[in-house]
Coordinates of C-alpha atoms in Angstrom, one line a residue:
Chain A
M1 CA 31.8 -24.2 7.6
T2 CA 31.8 -21.9 4.6
A3 CA 29.6 -24.4 2.7
I4 CA 27.1 -24.3 5.5
A5 CA 27.0 -20.6 5.7
V6 CA 26.5 -20.3 2.0
E7 CA 23.8 -22.9 2.1
K8 CA 22.0 -21.0 4.7
T9 CA 21.8 -17.8 2.7
R10 CA 20.8 -19.8 -0.3
T11 CA 17.7 -21.2 1.3
P12 CA 15.1 -18.8 2.4
S13 CA 13.2 -21.0 4.8
P14 CA 9.6 -20.6 5.5
R15 CA 9.2 -20.8 9.3
P16 CA 6.5 -22.7 11.1
A17 CA 3.1 -21.0 11.0
G18 CA 1.7 -19.4 14.1
R19 CA 4.7 -17.3 15.1
T20 CA 4.0 -13.7 15.9
T21 CA 5.9 -10.7 14.7
A22 CA 6.1 -7.4 16.5
P23 CA 4.2 -4.5 14.9
I24 CA 6.3 -1.8 13.1
P25 CA 6.9 1.1 15.5
M26 CA 6.2 4.6 14.2
T27 CA 9.7 5.7 14.8
R28 CA 11.0 3.2 12.3
V29 CA 8.5 4.4 9.7
V30 CA 9.6 8.0 10.2
G31 CA 13.3 7.0 10.0
V32 CA 12.6 5.1 6.7
E33 CA 10.7 8.0 5.2
L34 CA 13.4 10.4 6.3
R35 CA 16.0 8.3 4.6
K36 CA 13.9 8.1 1.4
M37 CA 13.9 11.9 1.1
F38 CA 17.7 11.8 0.7
D39 CA 18.7 8.4 -0.9
T40 CA 17.5 9.2 -4.4
R41 CA 19.5 11.2 -6.9
S42 CA 16.8 13.9 -7.1
G43 CA 16.4 14.0 -3.3
F44 CA 20.1 14.2 -2.8
W45 CA 20.6 17.1 -5.1
L46 CA 17.6 19.0 -3.8
M47 CA 19.1 18.8 -0.3
A48 CA 22.5 19.6 -1.6
S49 CA 21.1 22.6 -3.5
I50 CA 19.8 24.0 -0.2
V51 CA 23.3 24.0 1.3
I52 CA 24.9 25.2 -2.0
T53 CA 22.4 28.2 -2.4
A54 CA 22.9 29.1 1.2
V55 CA 26.6 29.3 0.8
L56 CA 26.3 31.2 -2.6
A57 CA 23.8 33.6 -1.2
S58 CA 26.0 34.3 1.8
A59 CA 29.0 34.9 -0.5
A60 CA 26.9 37.2 -2.6
V61 CA 26.0 39.3 0.4
V62 CA 29.6 39.5 1.5
L63 CA 30.8 40.5 -2.0
F64 CA 28.1 42.7 -3.3
A65 CA 26.0 44.2 -0.5
P66 CA 26.8 47.8 0.6
D67 CA 28.6 47.9 4.0
D68 CA 25.5 48.9 6.0
A69 CA 23.5 45.9 4.5
V70 CA 26.0 43.3 5.8
T71 CA 23.7 42.4 8.7
Y72 CA 22.5 39.1 10.0
N73 CA 19.0 39.8 8.9
N74 CA 20.1 40.2 5.3
F75 CA 22.1 37.0 5.4
A76 CA 19.1 35.2 6.8
A77 CA 16.8 36.6 4.0
A78 CA 19.3 35.8 1.3
I79 CA 19.5 32.2 2.4
G80 CA 15.9 31.8 3.3
V81 CA 14.4 32.9 0.0
P82 CA 15.8 30.0 -2.2
M83 CA 15.1 27.7 0.7
T84 CA 11.4 28.6 0.8
I85 CA 11.1 27.5 -2.8
I86 CA 13.1 24.3 -2.7
L87 CA 11.9 22.8 0.6
P88 CA 8.3 22.5 -0.4
I89 CA 9.4 20.7 -3.5
V90 CA 11.3 18.2 -1.3
A91 CA 8.0 17.7 0.6
I92 CA 6.0 17.3 -2.6
L93 CA 8.3 14.7 -4.0
S94 CA 8.4 12.7 -0.8
V95 CA 4.6 12.1 -1.3
T96 CA 4.2 12.1 -5.1
S97 CA 7.2 9.9 -5.9
E98 CA 5.3 7.0 -4.4
W99 CA 2.9 7.4 -7.4
S100 CA 5.0 9.0 -10.1
Q101 CA 7.8 6.5 -9.5
R102 CA 5.4 3.8 -8.4
S103 CA 7.4 2.9 -5.3
G104 CA 4.1 3.0 -3.4
L105 CA 3.5 -0.6 -4.5
T106 CA 6.3 -1.6 -2.1
T107 CA 5.8 1.1 0.5
F108 CA 2.1 0.3 1.0
T109 CA 2.6 -3.5 1.0
L110 CA 5.2 -3.2 3.7
V111 CA 3.1 -0.7 5.7
P112 CA -0.5 -1.2 4.6
N113 CA -1.8 1.6 6.9
R114 CA -1.6 4.5 4.5
G115 CA -2.4 7.0 7.2
R116 CA 0.7 5.9 9.1
V117 CA 2.9 6.2 6.1
M118 CA 1.6 9.7 5.4
A119 CA 1.9 10.8 9.1
A120 CA 5.5 9.5 9.0
K121 CA 6.2 11.5 5.9
G122 CA 4.6 14.6 7.6
V123 CA 6.9 14.2 10.6
A124 CA 9.9 13.7 8.4
T125 CA 8.9 16.9 6.5
V126 CA 8.8 18.9 9.7
L127 CA 12.1 17.6 10.8
V128 CA 13.8 18.5 7.5
A129 CA 12.2 22.0 7.7
I130 CA 13.6 22.5 11.2
V131 CA 17.1 21.1 10.5
S132 CA 17.5 23.1 7.3
I133 CA 16.5 26.4 8.9
G134 CA 19.1 25.6 11.5
V135 CA 21.6 25.2 8.7
A136 CA 20.5 28.5 7.2
F137 CA 20.9 30.3 10.6
G138 CA 24.3 28.7 11.0
V139 CA 25.6 29.6 7.5
G140 CA 24.1 33.1 7.8
A141 CA 26.0 33.6 11.1
V142 CA 29.3 32.5 9.6
G143 CA 28.6 34.7 6.5
N144 CA 27.8 37.6 8.8
L145 CA 31.1 37.2 10.8
I146 CA 33.1 36.8 7.6
G147 CA 31.3 39.7 5.9
S148 CA 31.9 42.2 8.7
T149 CA 35.5 41.2 9.0
V150 CA 36.1 41.5 5.2
N151 CA 34.3 44.9 5.1
G152 CA 35.9 46.0 8.3
T153 CA 32.5 46.9 9.8
D154 CA 30.9 46.0 13.2
T155 CA 29.1 42.7 13.2
V156 CA 25.4 43.4 13.3
W157 CA 23.0 40.9 14.9
D158 CA 19.8 42.5 14.0
M159 CA 17.3 39.7 14.3
E160 CA 14.4 40.0 16.7
S161 CA 14.2 37.1 19.1
T162 CA 10.6 36.3 18.0
Q163 CA 11.9 35.7 14.5
L164 CA 14.1 32.9 15.8
W165 CA 11.0 30.8 16.0
A166 CA 8.7 32.7 13.6
I167 CA 11.0 32.0 10.6
P168 CA 11.3 28.2 11.4
L169 CA 7.5 28.2 11.8
A170 CA 7.1 29.9 8.4
N171 CA 9.5 27.3 6.9
V172 CA 7.5 24.4 8.5
L173 CA 4.2 25.8 7.2
G174 CA 5.7 26.3 3.7
M175 CA 7.0 22.8 3.6
L176 CA 3.7 21.4 4.9
L177 CA 1.9 23.3 2.1
G178 CA 4.0 21.4 -0.4
F179 CA 3.2 18.2 1.4
A180 CA -0.5 19.0 1.3
F181 CA -0.4 19.7 -2.5
G182 CA 1.5 16.5 -3.0
L183 CA -1.0 14.5 -1.0
L184 CA -4.0 16.0 -2.8
L185 CA -2.6 15.7 -6.4
R186 CA -0.4 12.5 -6.0
S187 CA 1.5 13.4 -9.1
S188 CA 5.0 15.1 -9.1
A189 CA 4.4 17.2 -12.2
A190 CA 0.9 18.4 -11.2
A191 CA 1.9 19.1 -7.6
I192 CA 5.1 21.0 -8.5
V193 CA 3.2 23.1 -11.2
A194 CA 0.4 23.8 -8.7
Y195 CA 2.9 24.8 -6.1
L196 CA 4.9 27.1 -8.5
V197 CA 1.6 28.7 -9.7
Y198 CA 0.7 29.3 -6.0
A199 CA 4.1 30.7 -5.1
L200 CA 5.0 32.7 -8.2
V201 CA 1.9 33.4 -10.2
L202 CA -0.8 34.0 -7.6
P203 CA 1.0 36.7 -5.6
P204 CA 1.1 39.3 -8.4
L205 CA -2.5 38.4 -9.4
A206 CA -3.7 38.8 -5.8
E207 CA -1.8 42.1 -5.6
L208 CA -3.5 43.4 -8.7
L209 CA -6.9 42.2 -7.6
S210 CA -6.6 43.9 -4.2
A211 CA -5.4 47.1 -5.7
T212 CA -8.4 47.3 -8.0
Q213 CA -11.1 45.6 -5.9
S214 CA -11.6 46.9 -2.4
W215 CA -13.7 43.9 -1.3
F216 CA -10.7 41.6 -2.1
A217 CA -8.3 43.9 -0.3
D218 CA -10.5 43.4 2.8
V219 CA -10.7 39.6 2.6
R220 CA -7.2 39.0 1.2
P221 CA -5.3 38.7 4.6
W222 CA -7.8 36.1 5.7
V223 CA -7.7 33.9 2.6
D224 CA -4.3 34.6 1.0
F225 CA -1.8 32.2 2.6
N226 CA 1.1 33.8 0.7
Y227 CA 0.3 37.1 2.2
A228 CA -0.4 36.0 5.8
H229 CA 2.6 33.6 5.7
A230 CA 5.1 36.2 4.5
V231 CA 4.5 38.2 7.6
L232 CA 6.3 35.6 9.7
F233 CA 9.6 36.2 7.8
D234 CA 9.9 39.9 8.6
Q235 CA 8.0 41.0 11.6
T236 CA 6.4 39.8 14.8
P237 CA 2.8 39.1 13.9
S238 CA 0.0 41.0 15.6
A239 CA -3.0 39.2 17.0
E240 CA -5.0 39.9 13.9
Q241 CA -2.1 38.6 11.7
W242 CA -2.1 35.4 13.7
A243 CA -5.8 35.1 13.0
N244 CA -5.2 35.8 9.3
L245 CA -2.5 33.1 9.4
A246 CA -4.9 30.6 11.1
T247 CA -7.8 31.1 8.6
S248 CA -5.6 31.0 5.5
T249 CA -3.7 28.0 6.8
G250 CA -7.0 26.2 7.2
L251 CA -7.9 27.0 3.7
W252 CA -4.6 26.2 1.9
L253 CA -3.1 23.6 4.2
V254 CA -5.6 21.8 6.4
L255 CA -8.3 21.5 3.7
P256 CA -6.1 19.9 1.1
L257 CA -4.5 17.7 3.7
V258 CA -7.9 16.4 4.9
A259 CA -9.2 16.0 1.3
G260 CA -6.0 14.3 0.2
M261 CA -6.1 11.9 3.1
V262 CA -9.8 10.9 2.5
L263 CA -9.1 10.3 -1.2
L264 CA -5.9 8.4 -0.4
R265 CA -7.7 5.9 1.9
R266 CA -9.9 4.9 -1.0
A267 CA -7.4 5.2 -3.8
E268 CA -5.9 2.3 -5.7
V269 CA -2.1 2.0 -5.6
K270 CA -1.0 0.9 -9.1
Chain B
M1 CA -2.0 -20.3 2.7
I2 CA -4.0 -17.8 0.6
T3 CA -7.7 -17.9 0.5
V4 CA -9.7 -15.8 -2.0
E5 CA -13.5 -15.8 -1.6
S6 CA -16.0 -14.5 -4.2
L7 CA -13.7 -11.5 -5.0
T8 CA -15.3 -9.0 -7.4
K9 CA -14.0 -5.7 -8.6
Q10 CA -15.9 -3.3 -10.8
Y11 CA -14.7 -0.2 -12.4
G12 CA -17.8 1.7 -13.4
G13 CA -19.7 -0.7 -15.6
F14 CA -16.7 -2.9 -16.3
T15 CA -16.1 -6.0 -14.2
A16 CA -12.4 -6.6 -14.0
V17 CA -12.6 -9.5 -11.4
D18 CA -15.8 -11.5 -11.3
D19 CA -16.6 -13.7 -8.4
V20 CA -13.1 -15.2 -8.1
S21 CA -12.5 -17.9 -5.5
F22 CA -9.5 -20.1 -5.0
T23 CA -6.9 -21.2 -2.4
A24 CA -3.2 -21.5 -2.7
E25 CA -2.0 -24.2 -0.3
P26 CA 1.2 -24.3 1.7
G27 CA 3.9 -26.6 0.3
R28 CA 2.6 -26.0 -3.2
V29 CA 3.2 -23.6 -6.1
T30 CA -0.1 -22.3 -7.4
G31 CA 0.1 -20.9 -10.9
F32 CA -2.3 -18.1 -11.8
L33 CA -2.7 -18.3 -15.5
G34 CA -4.5 -16.0 -17.9
P35 CA -4.0 -13.8 -20.9
N36 CA -3.2 -10.1 -20.5
G37 CA -6.1 -8.1 -19.0
A38 CA -7.7 -11.3 -17.6
G39 CA -7.7 -9.9 -14.0
K40 CA -4.6 -11.5 -12.6
S41 CA -2.9 -8.4 -11.4
T42 CA -6.1 -6.8 -10.1
T43 CA -6.8 -10.0 -8.1
M44 CA -3.3 -9.9 -6.7
R45 CA -3.5 -6.2 -5.8
I46 CA -6.7 -6.9 -3.9
I47 CA -5.1 -9.8 -2.0
V48 CA -2.3 -7.5 -0.7
G49 CA -4.7 -4.6 0.0
L50 CA -3.5 -2.1 -2.7
T51 CA -6.9 -2.2 -4.4
P52 CA -10.1 -2.3 -2.5
P53 CA -12.5 -5.0 -3.7
S54 CA -16.1 -4.2 -4.6
S55 CA -17.1 -7.4 -2.8
G56 CA -15.6 -10.6 -1.5
S57 CA -12.6 -11.1 0.7
A58 CA -9.0 -12.4 0.6
T59 CA -6.9 -13.7 3.5
V60 CA -3.2 -14.6 3.7
S61 CA -2.1 -16.9 6.5
G62 CA -5.6 -16.6 8.0
R63 CA -5.7 -12.8 8.2
R64 CA -6.5 -9.9 5.8
F65 CA -3.2 -8.8 4.5
A66 CA -3.4 -5.3 6.1
E67 CA -4.0 -6.9 9.5
H68 CA -0.5 -8.5 9.7
P69 CA 1.6 -6.4 12.1
N70 CA 4.6 -6.6 9.9
P71 CA 3.4 -7.9 6.5
G72 CA 6.9 -8.1 5.0
R73 CA 7.9 -10.8 7.5
E74 CA 4.9 -13.0 6.6
V75 CA 4.3 -12.3 2.9
G76 CA 6.8 -11.6 0.2
V77 CA 5.2 -9.5 -2.6
L78 CA 6.4 -8.7 -6.1
L79 CA 3.7 -7.1 -8.2
D80 CA 5.8 -5.1 -10.7
A81 CA 9.5 -5.1 -10.9
S82 CA 9.6 -1.8 -12.6
A83 CA 7.6 -0.1 -9.8
Q84 CA 10.7 1.3 -8.0
H85 CA 12.1 4.7 -7.7
A86 CA 14.5 5.0 -10.7
G87 CA 16.9 7.2 -8.8
R88 CA 17.4 4.8 -5.9
T89 CA 20.1 2.2 -6.0
G90 CA 19.2 -1.5 -5.7
R91 CA 20.9 -1.6 -2.4
G92 CA 19.1 1.5 -1.3
I93 CA 15.7 -0.1 -2.1
L94 CA 16.7 -3.3 -0.2
T95 CA 17.9 -1.1 2.7
V96 CA 14.6 0.8 2.9
A97 CA 12.7 -2.5 3.0
Q98 CA 15.1 -4.0 5.5
R99 CA 14.7 -1.1 7.9
T100 CA 11.0 -1.0 7.5
M101 CA 10.8 -4.7 8.5
G102 CA 13.3 -4.2 11.3
L103 CA 15.8 -6.7 10.0
P104 CA 19.6 -6.7 10.6
A105 CA 21.5 -4.8 7.9
S106 CA 23.5 -7.9 6.9
R107 CA 20.3 -9.3 5.4
V108 CA 20.6 -6.9 2.5
D109 CA 24.0 -8.4 1.4
E110 CA 22.7 -11.9 1.9
L111 CA 19.8 -11.2 -0.5
V112 CA 21.9 -9.4 -3.1
E113 CA 24.0 -12.5 -3.2
L114 CA 21.0 -14.9 -3.1
V115 CA 19.4 -13.3 -6.2
G116 CA 22.6 -13.3 -8.1
L117 CA 23.3 -9.5 -8.3
T118 CA 26.9 -8.4 -8.0
S119 CA 27.8 -5.9 -5.3
K120 CA 28.6 -3.4 -8.1
E121 CA 25.2 -3.9 -9.7
A122 CA 23.5 -3.4 -6.3
D123 CA 25.1 0.0 -6.1
R124 CA 23.8 1.1 -9.5
R125 CA 20.6 3.1 -9.7
V126 CA 17.6 1.2 -10.8
R127 CA 17.1 3.5 -13.8
N128 CA 20.1 1.6 -15.3
Y129 CA 18.8 -1.9 -14.6
S130 CA 17.6 -4.3 -17.2
L131 CA 14.2 -5.8 -16.7
G132 CA 15.8 -9.1 -15.6
M133 CA 17.9 -7.3 -13.0
R134 CA 14.7 -5.5 -11.7
Q135 CA 13.0 -8.9 -11.4
R136 CA 15.9 -10.2 -9.4
L137 CA 15.9 -7.1 -7.2
G138 CA 12.1 -7.5 -6.8
I139 CA 12.5 -11.1 -5.7
A140 CA 15.2 -10.0 -3.3
V141 CA 12.7 -7.5 -1.7
A142 CA 10.0 -10.2 -1.5
L143 CA 12.4 -12.8 0.1
L144 CA 14.0 -10.2 2.5
G145 CA 11.7 -10.8 5.4
D146 CA 12.0 -14.6 5.2
P147 CA 8.2 -14.9 4.6
D148 CA 6.0 -18.0 4.6
V149 CA 4.0 -16.8 1.5
L150 CA 5.1 -15.4 -1.8
I151 CA 2.9 -13.5 -4.2
L152 CA 4.6 -12.8 -7.5
D153 CA 3.1 -11.2 -10.5
E154 CA 4.8 -12.3 -13.8
P155 CA 8.2 -12.8 -12.1
A156 CA 9.7 -14.5 -15.1
N157 CA 9.2 -11.5 -17.3
G158 CA 12.5 -10.3 -18.7
L159 CA 14.6 -13.1 -17.2
D160 CA 16.9 -15.0 -19.5
P161 CA 16.5 -18.8 -19.8
G162 CA 19.1 -19.2 -17.1
G163 CA 17.3 -16.8 -14.8
I164 CA 14.0 -18.5 -15.4
R165 CA 15.6 -21.8 -14.4
W166 CA 17.1 -20.2 -11.3
M167 CA 13.8 -18.8 -10.3
R168 CA 12.0 -22.0 -10.9
D169 CA 14.4 -23.8 -8.6
L170 CA 14.1 -21.1 -6.0
L171 CA 10.3 -21.3 -5.9
R172 CA 10.3 -25.1 -6.0
G173 CA 12.7 -25.1 -3.0
F174 CA 10.6 -22.5 -1.2
A175 CA 7.4 -24.6 -1.6
D176 CA 9.2 -27.8 -0.7
R177 CA 10.1 -26.3 2.6
G178 CA 6.4 -25.7 3.3
G179 CA 6.0 -22.2 1.8
T180 CA 3.0 -21.0 -0.2
V181 CA 3.7 -19.6 -3.6
L182 CA 1.2 -17.9 -5.8
L183 CA 2.6 -16.7 -9.1
S184 CA 0.9 -15.4 -12.2
S185 CA 1.9 -15.7 -15.8
H186 CA 0.5 -15.3 -19.2
L187 CA 3.1 -17.8 -20.4
L188 CA 1.5 -21.2 -20.3
H189 CA 4.8 -23.1 -20.4
E190 CA 6.2 -21.2 -17.4
I191 CA 3.2 -22.1 -15.3
E192 CA 3.2 -25.7 -16.5
V193 CA 6.8 -26.4 -15.5
I194 CA 6.6 -25.0 -12.1
A195 CA 3.1 -25.1 -10.8
D196 CA 1.5 -27.9 -8.7
D197 CA -1.9 -26.3 -8.9
I198 CA -3.2 -24.2 -11.7
V199 CA -5.9 -21.5 -11.6
V200 CA -6.9 -20.3 -15.1
I201 CA -8.6 -16.9 -15.3
G202 CA -10.1 -15.2 -18.4
G203 CA -12.2 -12.1 -18.6
G204 CA -12.2 -11.8 -14.8
R205 CA -13.7 -15.2 -14.2
I206 CA -12.0 -18.4 -13.1
V207 CA -12.4 -20.8 -16.1
A208 CA -10.6 -23.8 -14.8
Q209 CA -8.7 -24.8 -11.7
G210 CA -7.2 -28.0 -10.3
T211 CA -3.9 -29.8 -9.8
K212 CA -1.7 -29.8 -12.8
S213 CA -2.1 -33.5 -13.3
E214 CA -5.9 -33.2 -13.3
L215 CA -5.7 -30.5 -15.9
L216 CA -3.2 -32.4 -18.0
Q217 CA -5.3 -35.5 -17.9
A218 CA -8.2 -33.5 -19.2
A219 CA -6.0 -32.6 -22.1
G220 CA -6.0 -36.2 -23.4
T221 CA -3.6 -38.1 -25.5
L222 CA -1.6 -37.3 -28.7
V223 CA -1.3 -40.2 -31.1
R224 CA 0.2 -40.6 -34.5
T225 CA -0.5 -43.3 -37.1
R226 CA -0.6 -43.6 -40.9
G227 CA -4.1 -43.6 -42.4
T228 CA -7.5 -43.0 -40.7
E229 CA -8.2 -46.5 -39.3
L230 CA -7.4 -45.6 -35.7
A231 CA -9.7 -42.5 -35.8
H232 CA -12.5 -44.8 -37.0
A233 CA -11.8 -47.4 -34.3
L234 CA -11.8 -44.7 -31.6
E235 CA -15.0 -43.1 -32.9
L236 CA -16.7 -46.5 -33.0
R237 CA -16.0 -46.7 -29.2
G238 CA -17.5 -43.3 -28.7
I239 CA -14.1 -41.7 -27.9
P240 CA -13.9 -38.1 -29.3
V241 CA -11.0 -37.5 -31.7
Q242 CA -9.7 -34.3 -33.2
P243 CA -7.0 -33.9 -35.8
A244 CA -4.0 -32.2 -34.2
G245 CA -2.2 -31.4 -37.4
D246 CA 0.7 -33.2 -39.1
G247 CA -1.2 -36.5 -39.2
A248 CA -1.5 -36.6 -35.4
L249 CA -4.7 -37.0 -33.4
R250 CA -5.7 -35.6 -30.1
V251 CA -7.9 -38.1 -28.2
D252 CA -10.0 -37.5 -25.1
A253 CA -8.7 -40.6 -23.3
D254 CA -5.6 -41.6 -21.5
P255 CA -2.7 -43.2 -23.5
A256 CA -3.4 -46.7 -22.2
T257 CA -6.9 -46.7 -23.6
V258 CA -5.7 -45.4 -26.9
G259 CA -3.0 -48.1 -27.0
E260 CA -5.5 -50.8 -26.4
V261 CA -7.8 -49.6 -29.1
A262 CA -4.9 -49.4 -31.5
L263 CA -3.8 -53.0 -30.6
A264 CA -7.3 -54.3 -31.0
A265 CA -7.6 -52.6 -34.4
G266 CA -4.2 -53.8 -35.5
V267 CA -3.0 -50.3 -36.3
P268 CA 0.8 -49.5 -35.9
L269 CA 1.5 -46.3 -34.0
T270 CA 4.4 -44.0 -34.6
E271 CA 3.8 -41.9 -31.5
L272 CA 1.7 -42.2 -28.4
R273 CA 2.0 -39.8 -25.5
S274 CA 0.0 -37.7 -23.1
A275 CA -1.0 -34.5 -24.9
E276 CA 0.4 -32.5 -21.9
S277 CA 1.7 -29.1 -23.1
A278 CA -0.1 -29.2 -26.4
G279 CA -3.3 -30.1 -24.7
L280 CA -3.0 -27.6 -22.0
E281 CA -2.2 -24.9 -24.4
E282 CA -5.2 -25.8 -26.5
M283 CA -7.3 -25.7 -23.4
F284 CA -5.8 -22.4 -22.4
L285 CA -6.5 -20.8 -25.7
E286 CA -9.9 -22.4 -25.9
L287 CA -10.9 -21.3 -22.4
T288 CA -9.8 -17.8 -22.9
A289 CA -10.6 -17.4 -26.6
N290 CA -13.8 -15.5 -25.9
D291 CA -12.0 -13.1 -23.7
D292 CA -9.1 -12.2 -25.9
R293 CA -9.2 -8.8 -27.4
D294 CA -6.9 -9.7 -30.1
H295 CA -6.4 -13.4 -30.4
N296 CA -3.4 -13.3 -32.8
Q297 CA -1.6 -10.6 -31.0
D298 CA -2.0 -12.3 -27.7
N299 CA -0.8 -15.6 -29.1
K300 CA 2.3 -13.9 -30.3
Q301 CA 2.9 -12.3 -27.0
D302 CA 2.7 -15.6 -25.2
H303 CA 5.9 -16.6 -26.9
N304 CA 7.7 -13.4 -26.4
H305 CA 9.8 -13.5 -23.2
E306 CA 11.1 -10.0 -23.7
R307 CA 7.7 -8.3 -23.1
T308 CA 8.0 -5.6 -20.6
A309 CA 4.4 -4.7 -19.9
A310 CA 2.9 -6.1 -16.7

């Protein structure tokens, strides 16, 4: 009995030709890509760092903020800021590790349709963005309750209802921006540097330019994704701000996505 | 069954693969032999759709690779054992493949056992794997979907002699059950002991192909005698003879013919055998000599099992 069972596993048996296998459903590819974002050491710690910074940021607000600043909005902001930096890096790595770690050799032989793999990664990215903002809201709420109790103040829920979806949207867009950078550059180092330059270096430069050049001050809302995107975090956007967001998203997100996809279809996986 | 037809791949002005055609038949192990940079890996990447060809086509089991609905269930592929995320565990890598192919989770443990990794090793991150362990893991990924066809690029690299023997038996068994195996190597000996059919590539071109016995026959006979009488006798009959060093002769004829000539000439022989390995090696070096960038270096590398480059 045992001998037979062992023998069976020891002999991979080519089956008769002509059998048909079912195609791989998209849900399975998404599930696998989602798993791949967490099952590496770097992926695990990036995800863990989101939760850790959320808890640390909440604790800092409870301990150090003046009483009148212990409000839900401030908790959300304290948690959201580190998250907006880390999440796009998670998205970048989900794409670029296929090249930098060369796991794409296996990924693209198991699923040769590269568009499908990338679409699955995109869906997984959006899911992670939504779930992590849920975590942020949750940790923020707990922090707010604890903070007001510790400080003996009234619990202030000062978030506008529109922000309940504007902030998740901002998070999804931020993460997709990282995804687009990763898809275009296909190198972890290059994409992360590009993203950090975009997130940390460009804003003060754009600020300087718009302060000195009036023509740039006029076009800036339409082309500066940082600027148009930031609006979502602290106010309900006006119609014009929505239009700003649309044009700058096209420039910074849609354009690299399309270019990256076109290049990827022709690229060699080595 | 793998069919490659007039495959050509150009990079700018450089032709990496030049009009390559061959087939790998079911039930047989096809060895793809060539020095480093001969175009083996590029050809294999084109077969599995990772590199677009400049012209020509390749099919696996009658379809282009990418047209298989679930390729992992039809074709097991190992192109580079080191091409895995270093931060993922061996088991993690198998699980990702198992889920992608839609196989039961138990298949992962079966394959870990099959390729001779311990459960503990499977839970280690690939960063800490030796090349031999990576090869075993790569073979596990390739076999996971119970495919009919295996495409393996330098699978013996980094395996110890026991591991090489194990893999040879595994591939032999796979082919004997009707599977198609295409494996590449720059190690002549490795191909010689396992392959039924051999395709030799150099400088992007196929320089020889056929069954192993055909190619070995072409290699002739090795004969050893004292003196030069036998060489004269053979030359008189118009049979080409070359000194093979150490008093031996390599003769372009089968051993029976050489034996008859020796008997007729009354020359005692101290050794008479098919040139086999020596002959094929000579042929391999000869056929690829023009394409070697550095003949000596390549020669050295052929004997170095510890090489890590693909």
